[in-house]
PDB file of C-alpha atoms in Angstrom:
ATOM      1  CA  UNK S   1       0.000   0.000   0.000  1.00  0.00           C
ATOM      2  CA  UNK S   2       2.411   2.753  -1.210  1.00  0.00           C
ATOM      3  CA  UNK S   3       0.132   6.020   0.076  1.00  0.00           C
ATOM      4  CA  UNK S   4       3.324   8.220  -0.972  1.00  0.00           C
ATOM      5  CA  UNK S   5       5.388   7.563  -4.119  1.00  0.00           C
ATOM      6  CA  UNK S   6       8.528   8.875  -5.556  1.00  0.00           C
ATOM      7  CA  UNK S   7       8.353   7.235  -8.880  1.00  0.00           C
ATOM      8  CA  UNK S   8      12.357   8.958  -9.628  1.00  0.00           C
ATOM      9  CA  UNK S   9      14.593   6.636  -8.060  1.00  0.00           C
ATOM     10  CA  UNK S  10      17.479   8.416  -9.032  1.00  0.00           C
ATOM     11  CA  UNK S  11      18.081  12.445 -10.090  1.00  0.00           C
ATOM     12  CA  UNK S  12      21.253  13.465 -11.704  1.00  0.00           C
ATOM     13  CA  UNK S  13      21.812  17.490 -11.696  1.00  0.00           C
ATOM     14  CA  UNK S  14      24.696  19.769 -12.426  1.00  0.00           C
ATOM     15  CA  UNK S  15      26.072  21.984  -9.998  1.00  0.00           C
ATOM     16  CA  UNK S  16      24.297  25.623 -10.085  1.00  0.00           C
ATOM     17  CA  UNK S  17      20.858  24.244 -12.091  1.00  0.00           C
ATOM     18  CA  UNK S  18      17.677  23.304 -10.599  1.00  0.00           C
ATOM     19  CA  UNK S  19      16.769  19.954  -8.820  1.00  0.00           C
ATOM     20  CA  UNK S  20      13.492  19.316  -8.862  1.00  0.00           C
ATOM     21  CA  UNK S  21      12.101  16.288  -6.648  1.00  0.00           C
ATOM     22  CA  UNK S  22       8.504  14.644  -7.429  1.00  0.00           C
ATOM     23  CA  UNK S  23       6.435  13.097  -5.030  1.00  0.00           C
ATOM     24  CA  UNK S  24       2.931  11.951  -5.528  1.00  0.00           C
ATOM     25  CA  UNK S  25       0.186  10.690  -2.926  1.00  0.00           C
ATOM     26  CA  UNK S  26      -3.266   8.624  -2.774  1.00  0.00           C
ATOM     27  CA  UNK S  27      -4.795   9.880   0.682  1.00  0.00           C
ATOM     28  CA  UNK S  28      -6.293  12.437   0.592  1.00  0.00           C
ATOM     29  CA  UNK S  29      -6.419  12.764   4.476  1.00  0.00           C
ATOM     30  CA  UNK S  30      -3.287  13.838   4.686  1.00  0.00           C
ATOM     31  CA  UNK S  31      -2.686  17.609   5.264  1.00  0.00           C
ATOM     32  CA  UNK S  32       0.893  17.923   6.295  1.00  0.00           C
ATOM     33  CA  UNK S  33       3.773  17.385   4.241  1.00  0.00           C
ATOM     34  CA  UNK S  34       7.880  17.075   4.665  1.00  0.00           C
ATOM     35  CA  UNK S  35      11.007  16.218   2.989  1.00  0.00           C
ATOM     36  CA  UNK S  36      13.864  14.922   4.906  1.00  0.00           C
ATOM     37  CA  UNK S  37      17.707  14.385   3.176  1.00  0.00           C
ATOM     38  CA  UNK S  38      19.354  11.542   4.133  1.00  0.00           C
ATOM     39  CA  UNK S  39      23.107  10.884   3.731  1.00  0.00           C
ATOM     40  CA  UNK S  40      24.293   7.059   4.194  1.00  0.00           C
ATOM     41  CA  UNK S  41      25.006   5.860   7.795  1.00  0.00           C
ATOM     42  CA  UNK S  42      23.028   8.573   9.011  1.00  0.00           C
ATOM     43  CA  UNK S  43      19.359   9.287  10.181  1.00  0.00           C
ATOM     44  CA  UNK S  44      16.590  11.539   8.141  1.00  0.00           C
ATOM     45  CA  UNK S  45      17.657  15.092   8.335  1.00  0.00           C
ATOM     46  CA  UNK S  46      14.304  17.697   8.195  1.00  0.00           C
ATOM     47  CA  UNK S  47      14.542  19.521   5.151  1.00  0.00           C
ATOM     48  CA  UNK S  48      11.003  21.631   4.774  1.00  0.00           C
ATOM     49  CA  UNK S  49       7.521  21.230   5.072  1.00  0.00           C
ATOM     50  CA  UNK S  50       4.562  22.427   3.931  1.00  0.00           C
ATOM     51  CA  UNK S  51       0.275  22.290   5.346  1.00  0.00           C
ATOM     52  CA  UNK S  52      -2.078  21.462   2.860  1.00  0.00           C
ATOM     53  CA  UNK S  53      -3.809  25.467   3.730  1.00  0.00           C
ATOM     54  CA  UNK S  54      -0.893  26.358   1.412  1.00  0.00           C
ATOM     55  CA  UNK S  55       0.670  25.710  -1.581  1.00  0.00           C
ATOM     56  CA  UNK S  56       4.044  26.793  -1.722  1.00  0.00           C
ATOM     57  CA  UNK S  57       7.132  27.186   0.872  1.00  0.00           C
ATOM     58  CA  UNK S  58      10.011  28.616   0.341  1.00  0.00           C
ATOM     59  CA  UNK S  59      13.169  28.203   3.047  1.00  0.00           C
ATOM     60  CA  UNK S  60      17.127  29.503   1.361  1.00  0.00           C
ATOM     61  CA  UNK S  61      17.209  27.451  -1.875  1.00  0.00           C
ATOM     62  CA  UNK S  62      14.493  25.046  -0.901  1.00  0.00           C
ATOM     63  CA  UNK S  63      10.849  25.368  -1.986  1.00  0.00           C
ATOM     64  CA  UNK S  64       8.162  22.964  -1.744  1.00  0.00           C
ATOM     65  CA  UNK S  65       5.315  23.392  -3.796  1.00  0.00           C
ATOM     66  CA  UNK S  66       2.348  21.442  -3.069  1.00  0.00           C
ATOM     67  CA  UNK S  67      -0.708  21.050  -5.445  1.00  0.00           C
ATOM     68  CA  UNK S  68      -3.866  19.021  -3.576  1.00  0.00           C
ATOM     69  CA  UNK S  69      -5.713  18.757  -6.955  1.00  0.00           C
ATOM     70  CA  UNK S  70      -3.515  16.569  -8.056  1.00  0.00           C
ATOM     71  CA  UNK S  71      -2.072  15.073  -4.921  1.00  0.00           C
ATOM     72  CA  UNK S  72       1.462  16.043  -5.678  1.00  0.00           C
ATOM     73  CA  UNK S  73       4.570  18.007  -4.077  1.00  0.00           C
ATOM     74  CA  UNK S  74       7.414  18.890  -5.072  1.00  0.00           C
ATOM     75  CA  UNK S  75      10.888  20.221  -3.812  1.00  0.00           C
ATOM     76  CA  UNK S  76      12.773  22.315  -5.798  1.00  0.00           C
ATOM     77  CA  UNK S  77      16.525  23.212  -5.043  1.00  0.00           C
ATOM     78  CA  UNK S  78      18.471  26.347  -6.564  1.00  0.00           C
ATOM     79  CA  UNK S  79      20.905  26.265  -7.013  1.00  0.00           C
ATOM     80  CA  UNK S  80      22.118  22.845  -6.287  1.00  0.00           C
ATOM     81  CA  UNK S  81      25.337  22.547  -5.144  1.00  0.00           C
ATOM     82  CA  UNK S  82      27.479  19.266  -4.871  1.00  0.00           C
ATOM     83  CA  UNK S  83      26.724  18.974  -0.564  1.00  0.00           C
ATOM     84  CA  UNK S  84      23.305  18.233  -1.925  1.00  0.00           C
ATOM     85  CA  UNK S  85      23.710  15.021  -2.758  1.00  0.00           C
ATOM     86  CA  UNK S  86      21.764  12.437  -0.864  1.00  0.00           C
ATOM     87  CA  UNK S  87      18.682  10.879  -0.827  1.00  0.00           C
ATOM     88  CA  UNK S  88      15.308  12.661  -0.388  1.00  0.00           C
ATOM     89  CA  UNK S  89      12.411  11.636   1.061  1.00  0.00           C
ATOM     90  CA  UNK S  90       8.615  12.797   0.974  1.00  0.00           C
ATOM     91  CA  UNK S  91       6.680  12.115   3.866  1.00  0.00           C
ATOM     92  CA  UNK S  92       3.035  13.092   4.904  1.00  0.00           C
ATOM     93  CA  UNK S  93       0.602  12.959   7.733  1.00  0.00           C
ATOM     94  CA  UNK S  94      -3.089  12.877   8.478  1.00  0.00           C
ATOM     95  CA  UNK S  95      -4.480  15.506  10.743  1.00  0.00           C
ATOM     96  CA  UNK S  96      -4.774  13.813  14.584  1.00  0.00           C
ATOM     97  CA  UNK S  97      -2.329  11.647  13.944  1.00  0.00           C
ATOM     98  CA  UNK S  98       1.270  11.233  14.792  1.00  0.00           C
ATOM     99  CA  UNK S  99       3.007   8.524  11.915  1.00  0.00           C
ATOM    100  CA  UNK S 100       4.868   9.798   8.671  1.00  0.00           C
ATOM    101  CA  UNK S 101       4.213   7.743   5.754  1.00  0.00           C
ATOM    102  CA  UNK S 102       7.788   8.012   4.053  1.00  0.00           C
ATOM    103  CA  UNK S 103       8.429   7.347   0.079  1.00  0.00           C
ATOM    104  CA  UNK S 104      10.806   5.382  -1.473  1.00  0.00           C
ATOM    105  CA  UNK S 105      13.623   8.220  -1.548  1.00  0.00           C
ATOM    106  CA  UNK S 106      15.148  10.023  -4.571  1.00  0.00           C
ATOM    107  CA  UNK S 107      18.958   9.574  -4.702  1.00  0.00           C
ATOM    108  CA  UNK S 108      19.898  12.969  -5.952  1.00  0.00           C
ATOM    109  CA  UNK S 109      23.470  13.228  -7.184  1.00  0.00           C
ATOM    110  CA  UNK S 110      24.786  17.110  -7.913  1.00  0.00           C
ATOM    111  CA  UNK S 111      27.746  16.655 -10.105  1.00  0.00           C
ATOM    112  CA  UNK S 112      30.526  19.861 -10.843  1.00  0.00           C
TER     113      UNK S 112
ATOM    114  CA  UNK T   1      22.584  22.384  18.142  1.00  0.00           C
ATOM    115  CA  UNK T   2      20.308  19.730  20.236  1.00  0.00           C
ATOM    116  CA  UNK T   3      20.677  16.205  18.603  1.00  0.00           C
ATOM    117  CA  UNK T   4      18.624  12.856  18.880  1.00  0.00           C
ATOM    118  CA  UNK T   5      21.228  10.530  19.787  1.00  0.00           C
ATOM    119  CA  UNK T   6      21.106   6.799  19.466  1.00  0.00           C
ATOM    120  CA  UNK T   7      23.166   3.885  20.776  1.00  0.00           C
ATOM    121  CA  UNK T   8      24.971   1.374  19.683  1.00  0.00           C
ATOM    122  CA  UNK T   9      25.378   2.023  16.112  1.00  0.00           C
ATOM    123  CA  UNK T  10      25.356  -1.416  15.158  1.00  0.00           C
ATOM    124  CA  UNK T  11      23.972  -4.490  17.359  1.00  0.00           C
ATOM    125  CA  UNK T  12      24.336  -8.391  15.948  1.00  0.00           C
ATOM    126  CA  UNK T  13      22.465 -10.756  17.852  1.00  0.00           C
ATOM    127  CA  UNK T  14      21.320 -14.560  17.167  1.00  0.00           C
ATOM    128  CA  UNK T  15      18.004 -15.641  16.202  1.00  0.00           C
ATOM    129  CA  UNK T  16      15.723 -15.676  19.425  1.00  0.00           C
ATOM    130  CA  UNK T  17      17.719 -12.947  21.828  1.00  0.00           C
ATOM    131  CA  UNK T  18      16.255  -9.998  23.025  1.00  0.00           C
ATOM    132  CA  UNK T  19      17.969  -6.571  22.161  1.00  0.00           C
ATOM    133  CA  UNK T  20      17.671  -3.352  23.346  1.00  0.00           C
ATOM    134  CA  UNK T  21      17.997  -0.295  21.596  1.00  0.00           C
ATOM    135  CA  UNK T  22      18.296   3.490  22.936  1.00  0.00           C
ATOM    136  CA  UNK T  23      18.190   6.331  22.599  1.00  0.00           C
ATOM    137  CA  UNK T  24      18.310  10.066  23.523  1.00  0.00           C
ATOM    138  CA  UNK T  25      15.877  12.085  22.396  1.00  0.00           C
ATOM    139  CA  UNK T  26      15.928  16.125  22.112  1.00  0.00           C
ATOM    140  CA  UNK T  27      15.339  17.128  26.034  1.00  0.00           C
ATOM    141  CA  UNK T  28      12.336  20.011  25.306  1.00  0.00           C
ATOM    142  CA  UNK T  29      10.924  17.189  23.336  1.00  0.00           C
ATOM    143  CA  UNK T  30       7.390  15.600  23.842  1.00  0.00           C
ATOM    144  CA  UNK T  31       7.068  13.351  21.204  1.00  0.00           C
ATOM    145  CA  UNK T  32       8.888  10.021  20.397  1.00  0.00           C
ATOM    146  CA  UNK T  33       8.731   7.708  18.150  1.00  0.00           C
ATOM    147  CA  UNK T  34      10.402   4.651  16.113  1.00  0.00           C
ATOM    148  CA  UNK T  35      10.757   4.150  12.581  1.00  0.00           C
ATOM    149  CA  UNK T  36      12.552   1.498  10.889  1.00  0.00           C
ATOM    150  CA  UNK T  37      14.166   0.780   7.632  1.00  0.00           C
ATOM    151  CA  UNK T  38      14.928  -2.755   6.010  1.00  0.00           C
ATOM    152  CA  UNK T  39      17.790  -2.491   3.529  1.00  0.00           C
ATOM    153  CA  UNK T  40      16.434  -1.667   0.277  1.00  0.00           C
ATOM    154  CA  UNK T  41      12.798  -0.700   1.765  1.00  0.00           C
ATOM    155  CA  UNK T  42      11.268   2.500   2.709  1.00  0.00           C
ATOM    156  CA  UNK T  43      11.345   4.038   6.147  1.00  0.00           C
ATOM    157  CA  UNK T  44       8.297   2.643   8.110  1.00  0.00           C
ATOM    158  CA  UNK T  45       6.695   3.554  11.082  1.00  0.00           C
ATOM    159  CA  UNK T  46       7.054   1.332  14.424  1.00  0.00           C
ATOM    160  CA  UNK T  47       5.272   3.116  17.404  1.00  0.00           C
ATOM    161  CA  UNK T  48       5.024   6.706  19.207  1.00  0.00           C
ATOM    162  CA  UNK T  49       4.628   7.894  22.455  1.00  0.00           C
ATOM    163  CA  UNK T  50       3.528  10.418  24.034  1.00  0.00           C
ATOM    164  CA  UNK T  51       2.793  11.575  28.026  1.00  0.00           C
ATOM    165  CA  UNK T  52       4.347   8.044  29.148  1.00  0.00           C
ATOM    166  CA  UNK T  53       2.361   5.834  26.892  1.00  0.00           C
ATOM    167  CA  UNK T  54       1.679   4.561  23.526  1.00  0.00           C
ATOM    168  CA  UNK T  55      -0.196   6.974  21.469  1.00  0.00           C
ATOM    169  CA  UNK T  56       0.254   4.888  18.409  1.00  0.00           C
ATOM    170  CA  UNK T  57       1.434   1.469  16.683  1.00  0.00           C
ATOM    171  CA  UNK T  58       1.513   0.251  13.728  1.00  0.00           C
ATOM    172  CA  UNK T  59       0.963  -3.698  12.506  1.00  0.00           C
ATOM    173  CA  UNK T  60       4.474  -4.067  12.430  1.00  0.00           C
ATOM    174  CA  UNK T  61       4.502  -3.236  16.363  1.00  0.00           C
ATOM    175  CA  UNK T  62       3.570  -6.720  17.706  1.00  0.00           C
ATOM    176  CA  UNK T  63       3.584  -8.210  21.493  1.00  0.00           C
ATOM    177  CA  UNK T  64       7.323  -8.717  20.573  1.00  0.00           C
ATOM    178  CA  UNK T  65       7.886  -4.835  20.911  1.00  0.00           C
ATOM    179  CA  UNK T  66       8.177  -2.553  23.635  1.00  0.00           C
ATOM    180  CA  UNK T  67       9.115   0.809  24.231  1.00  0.00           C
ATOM    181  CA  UNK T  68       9.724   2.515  27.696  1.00  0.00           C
ATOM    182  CA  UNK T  69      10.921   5.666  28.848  1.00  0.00           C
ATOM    183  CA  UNK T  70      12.602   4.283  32.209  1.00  0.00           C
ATOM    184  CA  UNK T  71      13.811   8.495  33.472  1.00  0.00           C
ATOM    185  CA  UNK T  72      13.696  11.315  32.148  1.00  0.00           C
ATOM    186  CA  UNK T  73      15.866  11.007  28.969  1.00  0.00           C
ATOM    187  CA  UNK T  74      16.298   7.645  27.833  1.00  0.00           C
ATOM    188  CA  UNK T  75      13.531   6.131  25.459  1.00  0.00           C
ATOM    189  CA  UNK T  76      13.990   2.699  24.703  1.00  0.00           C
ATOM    190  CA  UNK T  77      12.931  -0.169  21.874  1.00  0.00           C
ATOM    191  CA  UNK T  78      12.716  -3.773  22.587  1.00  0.00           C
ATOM    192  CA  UNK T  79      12.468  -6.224  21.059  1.00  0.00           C
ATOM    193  CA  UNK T  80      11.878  -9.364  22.698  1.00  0.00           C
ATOM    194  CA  UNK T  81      12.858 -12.778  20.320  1.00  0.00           C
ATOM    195  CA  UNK T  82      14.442 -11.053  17.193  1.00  0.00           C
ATOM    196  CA  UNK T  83      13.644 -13.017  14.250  1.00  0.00           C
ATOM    197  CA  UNK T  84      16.158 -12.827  11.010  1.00  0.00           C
ATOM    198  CA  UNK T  85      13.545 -10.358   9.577  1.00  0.00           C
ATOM    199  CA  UNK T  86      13.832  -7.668  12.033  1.00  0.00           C
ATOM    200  CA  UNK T  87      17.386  -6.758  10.478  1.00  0.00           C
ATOM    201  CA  UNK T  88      17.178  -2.908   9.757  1.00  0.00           C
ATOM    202  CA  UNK T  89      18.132   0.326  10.243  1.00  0.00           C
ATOM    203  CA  UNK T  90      15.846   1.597  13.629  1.00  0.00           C
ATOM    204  CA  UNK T  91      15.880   5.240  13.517  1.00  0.00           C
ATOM    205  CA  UNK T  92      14.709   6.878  16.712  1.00  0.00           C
ATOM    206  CA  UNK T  93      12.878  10.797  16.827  1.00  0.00           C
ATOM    207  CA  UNK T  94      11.476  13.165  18.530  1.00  0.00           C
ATOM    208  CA  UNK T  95       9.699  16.500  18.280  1.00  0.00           C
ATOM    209  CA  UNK T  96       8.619  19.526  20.142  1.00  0.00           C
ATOM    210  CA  UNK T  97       4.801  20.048  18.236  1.00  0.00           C
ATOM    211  CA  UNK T  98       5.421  19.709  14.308  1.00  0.00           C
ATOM    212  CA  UNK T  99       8.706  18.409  12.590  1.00  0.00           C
ATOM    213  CA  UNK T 100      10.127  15.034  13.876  1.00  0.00           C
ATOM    214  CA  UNK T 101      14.318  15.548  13.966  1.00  0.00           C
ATOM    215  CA  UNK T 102      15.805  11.843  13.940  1.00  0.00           C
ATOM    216  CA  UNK T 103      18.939   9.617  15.526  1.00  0.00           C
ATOM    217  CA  UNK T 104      21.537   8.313  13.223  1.00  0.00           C
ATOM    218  CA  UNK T 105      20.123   4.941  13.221  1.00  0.00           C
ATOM    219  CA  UNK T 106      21.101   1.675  14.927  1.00  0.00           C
ATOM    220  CA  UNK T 107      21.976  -0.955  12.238  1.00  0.00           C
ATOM    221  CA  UNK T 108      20.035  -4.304  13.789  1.00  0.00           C
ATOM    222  CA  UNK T 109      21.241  -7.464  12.437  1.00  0.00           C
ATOM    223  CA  UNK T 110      20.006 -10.819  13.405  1.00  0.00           C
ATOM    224  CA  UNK T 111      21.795 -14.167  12.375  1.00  0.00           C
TER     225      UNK T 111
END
């Protein structure tokens, strides 16, 4: 039951261009969304987030943009820079609730 | 800058033991919870807690898990007859009202 997908396993960008990261969802209870940047041997690191009363975030170079029509978020990073590399995950939450319902991760790679 | 801290980084243990895992969370924190990640797999929710008790569990979180905050900063995982499936990553979090900040992970391998 994959409620949050991020179909992009893998994103390849070059330093100083845009990364955008895709993430798409099924419930439609959810109303709070997050990204979190992982690097290997280490935990989720909080990235942004974003309520469903909005639809766009904007923190430095990160910006999430989420559109509820179409159940779908996105983070967009600019410019990306080589530290950037990792992998990103969505993750969402119902209202009254306390779990995050993680993707699958985007391995972003920010190359010179 | 406060950190959720987790210990050991890496446990093996044989088929059947019980492990512990801890961890630290942020001190101004109210919320904790467990998370896991099998190799290859998404992160997936265990169990949180909140005011001394269980607020919520997921089907994963069987009568072979338990969590316990035993003082004031420790919050603990355990698991009671580990079974070769359990191997994962278990990240530990907390939070204050909102975001969740996370442990480094202990690496959990059962042979």
């Amino acid at each position: 039951d994959q409620q949050v997908k991020q179909n992009s396993p893998s994103l390849s960008v070059q330093e100083g261009r845009i990364s955008i990261l895709n993430c798409d969802y099924t419930n439609s209870m959810f109303d709070y969304f997050l990204w979190y940047k992982k690097y290997p041997a280490e935990g989720p690191t909080f990235l942004i987030s974003i309520s469903s009363i909005k639809d766009k975030n904007e923190d430095g170079r990160f910006t999430v943009f989420l559109n509820k029509s179409a159940k779908h978020l996105s983070l967009h990073i600019v410019p990306s820079q080589p530290g950037d590399s990792a992998v990103y995950f969505c993750a969402a939450s119902e209202r009254n609730t306390d779990k995050l319902i993680f993707g699958t991760g985007t391995r972003l790679q920010v190359f010179p | 800058e406060p950190e959720v801290t987790q210990t050991p980084s890496h446990q093996v243990t044989q088929m059947g033991q019980e492990v512990i895992l801890r961890c630290v969370p942020i001190s101004n924190h109210l919320y904790f919870y467990w998370y896991r990640q099998i190799l290859g797999q998404k992160v997936e929710f265990l169990v949180s807690f909140y005011n001394n008790e269980i607020s919520e569990k997921s089907e994963i979180f069987d009568d072979q898990f338990s969590v316990e905050r035993p003082d004031g900063s420790n919050f603990t995982l355990k698991i009671r007859s580990t079974k070769l499936e359990d191997s994962a990553m278990y990240f530990c979090a907390s939070k204050p009202v909102t975001e969740a900040f996370f442990g480094q992970g202990t690496r959990l391998t059962v042979v």
